[in-house]
PDB file of C-alpha atoms in Angstrom:
ATOM      1  CA  GLY A   2     134.898 -11.440  -7.718  1.00 83.00           C
ATOM      2  CA  ILE A   3     135.836 -15.015  -6.942  1.00 85.00           C
ATOM      3  CA  GLY A   4     137.342 -13.876  -3.626  1.00 79.00           C
ATOM      4  CA  GLY A   5     135.354 -10.614  -3.225  1.00 83.00           C
ATOM      5  CA  ALA A   6     131.513 -10.444  -3.584  1.00 90.00           C
ATOM      6  CA  PHE A   7     131.073 -14.136  -4.490  1.00 93.00           C
ATOM      7  CA  GLN A   8     132.190 -15.360  -0.934  1.00 92.00           C
ATOM      8  CA  TYR A   9     129.623 -13.113   0.418  1.00 92.00           C
ATOM      9  CA  GLY A  10     126.788 -14.486  -1.674  1.00 93.00           C
ATOM     10  CA  LEU A  11     128.013 -18.088  -1.170  1.00 94.00           C
ATOM     11  CA  GLN A  12     127.891 -17.689   2.748  1.00 92.00           C
ATOM     12  CA  VAL A  13     124.710 -16.068   2.615  1.00 91.00           C
ATOM     13  CA  SER A  14     122.807 -18.911   0.865  1.00 92.00           C
ATOM     14  CA  ILE A  15     124.834 -21.990   2.114  1.00 92.00           C
ATOM     15  CA  VAL A  16     123.729 -21.858   5.502  1.00 91.00           C
ATOM     16  CA  ASN A  17     120.136 -22.692   4.708  1.00 89.00           C
ATOM     17  CA  SER A  18     120.038 -26.051   3.569  1.00 90.00           C
ATOM     18  CA  PRO A  19     121.964 -28.002   6.289  1.00 92.00           C
ATOM     19  CA  ALA A  20     119.819 -26.024   9.038  1.00 92.00           C
ATOM     20  CA  GLU A  21     118.092 -28.998  10.277  1.00 93.00           C
ATOM     21  CA  TYR A  22     121.267 -31.283  10.319  1.00 94.00           C
ATOM     22  CA  ILE A  23     123.436 -28.611  12.270  1.00 95.00           C
ATOM     23  CA  LYS A  24     120.342 -28.244  14.799  1.00 94.00           C
ATOM     24  CA  SER A  25     120.555 -31.925  15.225  1.00 94.00           C
ATOM     25  CA  PHE A  26     124.350 -31.670  15.730  1.00 95.00           C
ATOM     26  CA  ILE A  27     124.056 -29.075  18.519  1.00 94.00           C
ATOM     27  CA  CYS A  28     121.492 -31.249  20.144  1.00 94.00           C
ATOM     28  CA  GLU A  29     123.714 -34.456  20.089  1.00 94.00           C
ATOM     29  CA  THR A  30     126.671 -32.635  21.127  1.00 94.00           C
ATOM     30  CA  TRP A  31     125.001 -31.077  24.098  1.00 94.00           C
ATOM     31  CA  LEU A  32     123.638 -34.315  25.304  1.00 94.00           C
ATOM     32  CA  LYS A  33     127.289 -36.069  24.941  1.00 93.00           C
ATOM     33  CA  ARG A  34     128.517 -33.086  26.745  1.00 92.00           C
ATOM     34  CA  TYR A  35     126.041 -32.317  29.501  1.00 91.00           C
ATOM     35  CA  GLY A  36     124.066 -35.579  29.738  1.00 90.00           C
ATOM     36  CA  SER A  37     120.943 -33.778  29.170  1.00 90.00           C
ATOM     37  CA  THR A  38     118.900 -32.818  26.093  1.00 90.00           C
ATOM     38  CA  PRO A  39     118.856 -28.990  25.476  1.00 92.00           C
ATOM     39  CA  SER A  40     115.561 -27.144  25.270  1.00 92.00           C
ATOM     40  CA  GLU A  41     114.031 -26.113  22.151  1.00 92.00           C
ATOM     41  CA  ASP A  42     114.772 -22.398  22.939  1.00 93.00           C
ATOM     42  CA  MET A  43     118.460 -23.097  23.657  1.00 93.00           C
ATOM     43  CA  ILE A  44     118.736 -25.027  20.220  1.00 93.00           C
ATOM     44  CA  THR A  45     117.097 -22.071  18.632  1.00 93.00           C
ATOM     45  CA  LEU A  46     119.448 -19.609  20.405  1.00 94.00           C
ATOM     46  CA  MET A  47     122.533 -21.579  19.174  1.00 94.00           C
ATOM     47  CA  TRP A  48     121.338 -21.833  15.792  1.00 94.00           C
ATOM     48  CA  SER A  49     120.536 -18.040  15.677  1.00 94.00           C
ATOM     49  CA  PHE A  50     124.256 -17.438  16.656  1.00 93.00           C
ATOM     50  CA  VAL A  51     125.335 -19.626  13.643  1.00 95.00           C
ATOM     51  CA  VAL A  52     123.423 -17.363  11.321  1.00 94.00           C
ATOM     52  CA  SER A  53     123.681 -13.985  12.747  1.00 94.00           C
ATOM     53  CA  ILE A  54     127.530 -14.048  13.789  1.00 96.00           C
ATOM     54  CA  TYR A  55     128.097 -13.778   9.945  1.00 96.00           C
ATOM     55  CA  SER A  56     126.822 -10.244   9.962  1.00 95.00           C
ATOM     56  CA  ILE A  57     128.795  -9.303  13.110  1.00 96.00           C
ATOM     57  CA  GLY A  58     131.931 -10.597  11.116  1.00 95.00           C
ATOM     58  CA  GLY A  59     130.975  -8.559   7.901  1.00 95.00           C
ATOM     59  CA  LEU A  60     130.721  -5.602  10.190  1.00 96.00           C
ATOM     60  CA  LEU A  61     134.104  -5.956  11.421  1.00 95.00           C
ATOM     61  CA  GLY A  62     135.555  -6.731   7.904  1.00 94.00           C
ATOM     62  CA  SER A  63     133.890  -3.726   6.533  1.00 94.00           C
ATOM     63  CA  LEU A  64     134.867  -1.321   9.124  1.00 95.00           C
ATOM     64  CA  CYS A  65     138.577  -2.462   8.498  1.00 93.00           C
ATOM     65  CA  ALA A  66     138.447  -2.497   4.806  1.00 93.00           C
ATOM     66  CA  GLY A  67     139.219   1.134   4.280  1.00 91.00           C
ATOM     67  CA  TYR A  68     142.235   1.232   6.461  1.00 93.00           C
ATOM     68  CA  LEU A  69     143.827  -1.891   5.404  1.00 94.00           C
ATOM     69  CA  SER A  70     143.188  -0.912   1.661  1.00 93.00           C
ATOM     70  CA  VAL A  71     145.357   2.307   2.275  1.00 91.00           C
ATOM     71  CA  ARG A  72     147.923   0.597   4.460  1.00 92.00           C
ATOM     72  CA  PHE A  73     148.600  -2.495   2.360  1.00 93.00           C
ATOM     73  CA  GLY A  74     146.920  -1.916  -1.061  1.00 92.00           C
ATOM     74  CA  ARG A  75     143.867  -3.346  -2.616  1.00 93.00           C
ATOM     75  CA  LYS A  76     145.492  -6.613  -3.966  1.00 93.00           C
ATOM     76  CA  LYS A  77     147.220  -7.570  -0.938  1.00 94.00           C
ATOM     77  CA  VAL A  78     144.070  -7.028   1.146  1.00 94.00           C
ATOM     78  CA  MET A  79     142.018  -9.273  -1.016  1.00 93.00           C
ATOM     79  CA  LEU A  80     144.984 -11.869  -0.575  1.00 94.00           C
ATOM     80  CA  PHE A  81     144.810 -11.490   3.269  1.00 93.00           C
ATOM     81  CA  ALA A  82     141.060 -11.870   3.260  1.00 93.00           C
ATOM     82  CA  ASN A  83     141.521 -15.530   2.156  1.00 93.00           C
ATOM     83  CA  ILE A  84     143.305 -16.215   5.349  1.00 94.00           C
ATOM     84  CA  PRO A  85     140.051 -15.887   7.473  1.00 94.00           C
ATOM     85  CA  ALA A  86     138.332 -17.800   4.641  1.00 95.00           C
ATOM     86  CA  LEU A  87     140.509 -20.737   4.974  1.00 96.00           C
ATOM     87  CA  LEU A  88     140.356 -20.699   8.745  1.00 97.00           C
ATOM     88  CA  SER A  89     136.729 -20.682   8.755  1.00 96.00           C
ATOM     89  CA  ALA A  90     136.427 -23.557   6.344  1.00 96.00           C
ATOM     90  CA  THR A  91     138.867 -25.720   8.372  1.00 97.00           C
ATOM     91  CA  LEU A  92     136.797 -24.825  11.637  1.00 97.00           C
ATOM     92  CA  MET A  93     133.450 -25.689  10.042  1.00 96.00           C
ATOM     93  CA  GLY A  94     134.699 -28.685   8.063  1.00 95.00           C
ATOM     94  CA  LEU A  95     136.073 -30.322  11.380  1.00 96.00           C
ATOM     95  CA  SER A  96     133.453 -29.238  13.707  1.00 95.00           C
ATOM     96  CA  ARG A  97     131.530 -32.457  13.588  1.00 94.00           C
ATOM     97  CA  LEU A  98     134.825 -34.481  13.873  1.00 94.00           C
ATOM     98  CA  CYS A  99     135.710 -32.512  17.024  1.00 95.00           C
ATOM     99  CA  GLY A 100     132.219 -32.520  18.343  1.00 93.00           C
ATOM    100  CA  SER A 101     132.096 -28.698  18.890  1.00 94.00           C
ATOM    101  CA  PHE A 102     129.171 -26.492  17.357  1.00 94.00           C
ATOM    102  CA  GLU A 103     131.278 -23.433  18.782  1.00 94.00           C
ATOM    103  CA  MET A 104     133.691 -24.150  15.852  1.00 96.00           C
ATOM    104  CA  ILE A 105     130.736 -23.569  13.542  1.00 96.00           C
ATOM    105  CA  ILE A 106     130.184 -20.255  15.269  1.00 96.00           C
ATOM    106  CA  ALA A 107     133.813 -19.314  15.135  1.00 97.00           C
ATOM    107  CA  GLY A 108     134.085 -20.249  11.413  1.00 96.00           C
ATOM    108  CA  ARG A 109     131.071 -18.077  10.474  1.00 96.00           C
ATOM    109  CA  LEU A 110     132.476 -15.158  12.397  1.00 96.00           C
ATOM    110  CA  LEU A 111     135.782 -15.594  10.205  1.00 96.00           C
ATOM    111  CA  SER A 112     133.840 -16.074   6.968  1.00 95.00           C
ATOM    112  CA  GLY A 113     131.896 -13.052   7.616  1.00 95.00           C
ATOM    113  CA  MET A 114     135.186 -11.003   8.139  1.00 95.00           C
ATOM    114  CA  CYS A 115     136.333 -12.347   4.935  1.00 94.00           C
ATOM    115  CA  GLY A 116     132.960 -11.262   3.244  1.00 92.00           C
ATOM    116  CA  GLY A 117     133.054  -7.811   4.779  1.00 93.00           C
ATOM    117  CA  VAL A 118     136.586  -7.041   3.363  1.00 94.00           C
ATOM    118  CA  GLY A 119     136.111  -8.773   0.042  1.00 90.00           C
ATOM    119  CA  LEU A 120     132.532  -7.085  -0.644  1.00 90.00           C
ATOM    120  CA  ASN A 121     134.326  -3.498  -0.068  1.00 91.00           C
ATOM    121  CA  ILE A 122     137.592  -4.029  -1.635  1.00 93.00           C
ATOM    122  CA  HIS A 123     136.150  -5.975  -4.786  1.00 90.00           C
ATOM    123  CA  LEU A 124     134.356  -2.714  -6.100  1.00 88.00           C
ATOM    124  CA  MET A 125     137.276  -0.513  -5.109  1.00 90.00           C
ATOM    125  CA  TYR A 126     140.034  -2.698  -6.815  1.00 92.00           C
ATOM    126  CA  ALA A 127     137.847  -3.573  -9.928  1.00 90.00           C
ATOM    127  CA  GLY A 128     136.793   0.051 -10.424  1.00 89.00           C
ATOM    128  CA  GLU A 129     140.357   1.303 -10.043  1.00 91.00           C
ATOM    129  CA  CYS A 130     141.848  -0.968 -12.384  1.00 90.00           C
ATOM    130  CA  ALA A 131     139.265  -0.696 -15.014  1.00 89.00           C
ATOM    131  CA  PRO A 132     139.480   1.384 -18.297  1.00 89.00           C
ATOM    132  CA  ARG A 133     137.244   4.471 -18.051  1.00 87.00           C
ATOM    133  CA  LYS A 134     135.000   3.102 -20.624  1.00 90.00           C
ATOM    134  CA  LEU A 135     134.406  -0.040 -18.815  1.00 90.00           C
ATOM    135  CA  ARG A 136     134.269   1.167 -15.294  1.00 87.00           C
ATOM    136  CA  GLY A 137     130.367   1.153 -15.109  1.00 87.00           C
ATOM    137  CA  LEU A 138     130.323  -2.431 -16.421  1.00 88.00           C
ATOM    138  CA  THR A 139     133.204  -3.538 -13.930  1.00 87.00           C
ATOM    139  CA  ALA A 140     131.063  -2.112 -11.001  1.00 84.00           C
ATOM    140  CA  ILE A 141     128.180  -4.404 -12.129  1.00 88.00           C
ATOM    141  CA  THR A 142     130.447  -7.370 -11.443  1.00 89.00           C
ATOM    142  CA  VAL A 143     129.815  -7.038  -7.683  1.00 90.00           C
ATOM    143  CA  SER A 144     126.045  -7.741  -8.193  1.00 91.00           C
ATOM    144  CA  THR A 145     126.809 -10.573 -10.754  1.00 93.00           C
ATOM    145  CA  ALA A 146     129.363 -12.016  -8.098  1.00 93.00           C
ATOM    146  CA  ILE A 147     126.893 -11.969  -5.350  1.00 94.00           C
ATOM    147  CA  ALA A 148     124.106 -13.456  -7.319  1.00 95.00           C
ATOM    148  CA  THR A 149     126.474 -16.160  -8.636  1.00 95.00           C
ATOM    149  CA  GLY A 150     127.560 -16.883  -5.025  1.00 94.00           C
ATOM    150  CA  LYS A 151     124.046 -17.284  -3.971  1.00 95.00           C
ATOM    151  CA  PHE A 152     123.205 -19.668  -6.782  1.00 95.00           C
ATOM    152  CA  VAL A 153     126.401 -21.782  -6.317  1.00 95.00           C
ATOM    153  CA  GLY A 154     125.552 -21.957  -2.624  1.00 94.00           C
ATOM    154  CA  PHE A 155     121.810 -23.097  -3.244  1.00 93.00           C
ATOM    155  CA  SER A 156     123.238 -25.695  -5.884  1.00 94.00           C
ATOM    156  CA  LEU A 157     125.732 -27.190  -3.513  1.00 94.00           C
ATOM    157  CA  GLY A 158     122.886 -27.401  -0.752  1.00 93.00           C
ATOM    158  CA  LEU A 159     120.934 -29.661  -3.047  1.00 92.00           C
ATOM    159  CA  ARG A 160     120.370 -33.250  -1.601  1.00 88.00           C
ATOM    160  CA  GLU A 161     121.776 -34.542  -4.816  1.00 89.00           C
ATOM    161  CA  VAL A 162     124.977 -32.774  -4.052  1.00 91.00           C
ATOM    162  CA  LEU A 163     125.931 -31.989  -0.750  1.00 92.00           C
ATOM    163  CA  GLY A 164     122.856 -31.316   1.085  1.00 89.00           C
ATOM    164  CA  VAL A 165     122.728 -34.570   3.156  1.00 91.00           C
ATOM    165  CA  ASP A 166     123.442 -35.312   6.872  1.00 91.00           C
ATOM    166  CA  ALA A 167     126.891 -37.093   6.003  1.00 91.00           C
ATOM    167  CA  LEU A 168     128.120 -34.131   3.976  1.00 93.00           C
ATOM    168  CA  TRP A 169     126.876 -30.908   5.652  1.00 94.00           C
ATOM    169  CA  PRO A 170     130.465 -30.180   7.105  1.00 95.00           C
ATOM    170  CA  VAL A 171     131.975 -30.283   3.766  1.00 95.00           C
ATOM    171  CA  LEU A 172     129.155 -27.981   2.555  1.00 95.00           C
ATOM    172  CA  MET A 173     129.961 -25.542   5.142  1.00 94.00           C
ATOM    173  CA  ALA A 174     133.534 -25.670   4.291  1.00 95.00           C
ATOM    174  CA  ALA A 175     133.018 -25.153   0.519  1.00 94.00           C
ATOM    175  CA  ASN A 176     134.317 -21.531   0.827  1.00 93.00           C
ATOM    176  CA  ALA A 177     137.831 -22.754   0.743  1.00 95.00           C
ATOM    177  CA  ILE A 178     137.673 -23.406  -2.944  1.00 94.00           C
ATOM    178  CA  PRO A 179     137.127 -19.908  -4.113  1.00 94.00           C
ATOM    179  CA  ALA A 180     139.708 -18.726  -1.438  1.00 94.00           C
ATOM    180  CA  LEU A 181     142.070 -21.030  -2.807  1.00 95.00           C
ATOM    181  CA  VAL A 182     141.344 -20.047  -6.634  1.00 94.00           C
ATOM    182  CA  GLN A 183     141.987 -16.568  -5.729  1.00 93.00           C
ATOM    183  CA  LEU A 184     145.257 -17.095  -3.711  1.00 93.00           C
ATOM    184  CA  LEU A 185     146.713 -18.797  -6.975  1.00 94.00           C
ATOM    185  CA  THR A 186     145.471 -16.471  -9.378  1.00 94.00           C
ATOM    186  CA  LEU A 187     145.367 -12.798  -7.775  1.00 93.00           C
ATOM    187  CA  PRO A 188     149.155 -12.580  -7.619  1.00 93.00           C
ATOM    188  CA  PHE A 189     149.349 -12.349 -11.413  1.00 94.00           C
ATOM    189  CA  PHE A 190     146.951  -9.339 -11.471  1.00 92.00           C
ATOM    190  CA  PRO A 191     148.324  -5.679 -11.374  1.00 90.00           C
ATOM    191  CA  ASP A 192     147.982  -3.532  -8.179  1.00 92.00           C
ATOM    192  CA  SER A 193     145.649  -0.597  -8.281  1.00 92.00           C
ATOM    193  CA  PRO A 194     147.053   2.380 -10.104  1.00 93.00           C
ATOM    194  CA  ARG A 195     145.123   4.825  -7.680  1.00 91.00           C
ATOM    195  CA  TYR A 196     146.820   3.157  -4.872  1.00 92.00           C
ATOM    196  CA  LEU A 197     150.419   3.227  -6.257  1.00 93.00           C
ATOM    197  CA  LEU A 198     149.998   6.886  -7.313  1.00 93.00           C
ATOM    198  CA  ILE A 199     148.398   8.518  -4.570  1.00 92.00           C
ATOM    199  CA  ASP A 200     149.148   6.188  -1.505  1.00 90.00           C
ATOM    200  CA  LYS A 201     152.709   4.957  -2.670  1.00 90.00           C
ATOM    201  CA  LYS A 202     153.776   7.900  -4.562  1.00 91.00           C
ATOM    202  CA  ASP A 203     155.028   5.262  -7.281  1.00 91.00           C
ATOM    203  CA  LYS A 204     154.320   7.287 -10.689  1.00 92.00           C
ATOM    204  CA  GLU A 205     156.394   4.868 -12.779  1.00 92.00           C
ATOM    205  CA  GLY A 206     154.416   1.896 -11.274  1.00 90.00           C
ATOM    206  CA  CYS A 207     151.242   3.605 -11.830  1.00 90.00           C
ATOM    207  CA  ILE A 208     151.952   4.151 -15.512  1.00 90.00           C
TER     208      ILE A 208
END
């Protein structure tokens, strides 16, 4: 769940706290770039892109998840999903330094793709690997991971933690941590028995 549904929950909640700071950043960047202050409608439009582009990325990730899970296997796809997560963290973390609010939008798109893939593959992989008696309990980990991600995102966004003007790029790049944790731990997990037997025809590996 760390790289699966947790990423989704984290990204949904993490964008709320730095809203005013990001709007100010958009205004400052626009002023430096074009020499004029953007209208309130333009700032609202850019902020709407920052928030909503995550859903577009999630849709793209969800559409690809089924094909990729059969083509490469559940475990490999969950590992691959960390690549857009790390790219998004890099883009959003460096956006202020580079003076580009477009990097935040691109980063949110990539993190949405990670969330879309992870949310679908998490349930598939965990359910197929779980013993029959624990399959129902394992399915609940999706909801648990989403709730935990939202809680962590909300906690990190507090002013006492990262929810201040100087640290909002670090807050937006926080999804790199669960991505790195999963990259380091998931290779030690087994592959899905169903994938090995039905898609790869590897009966011995499945057993």
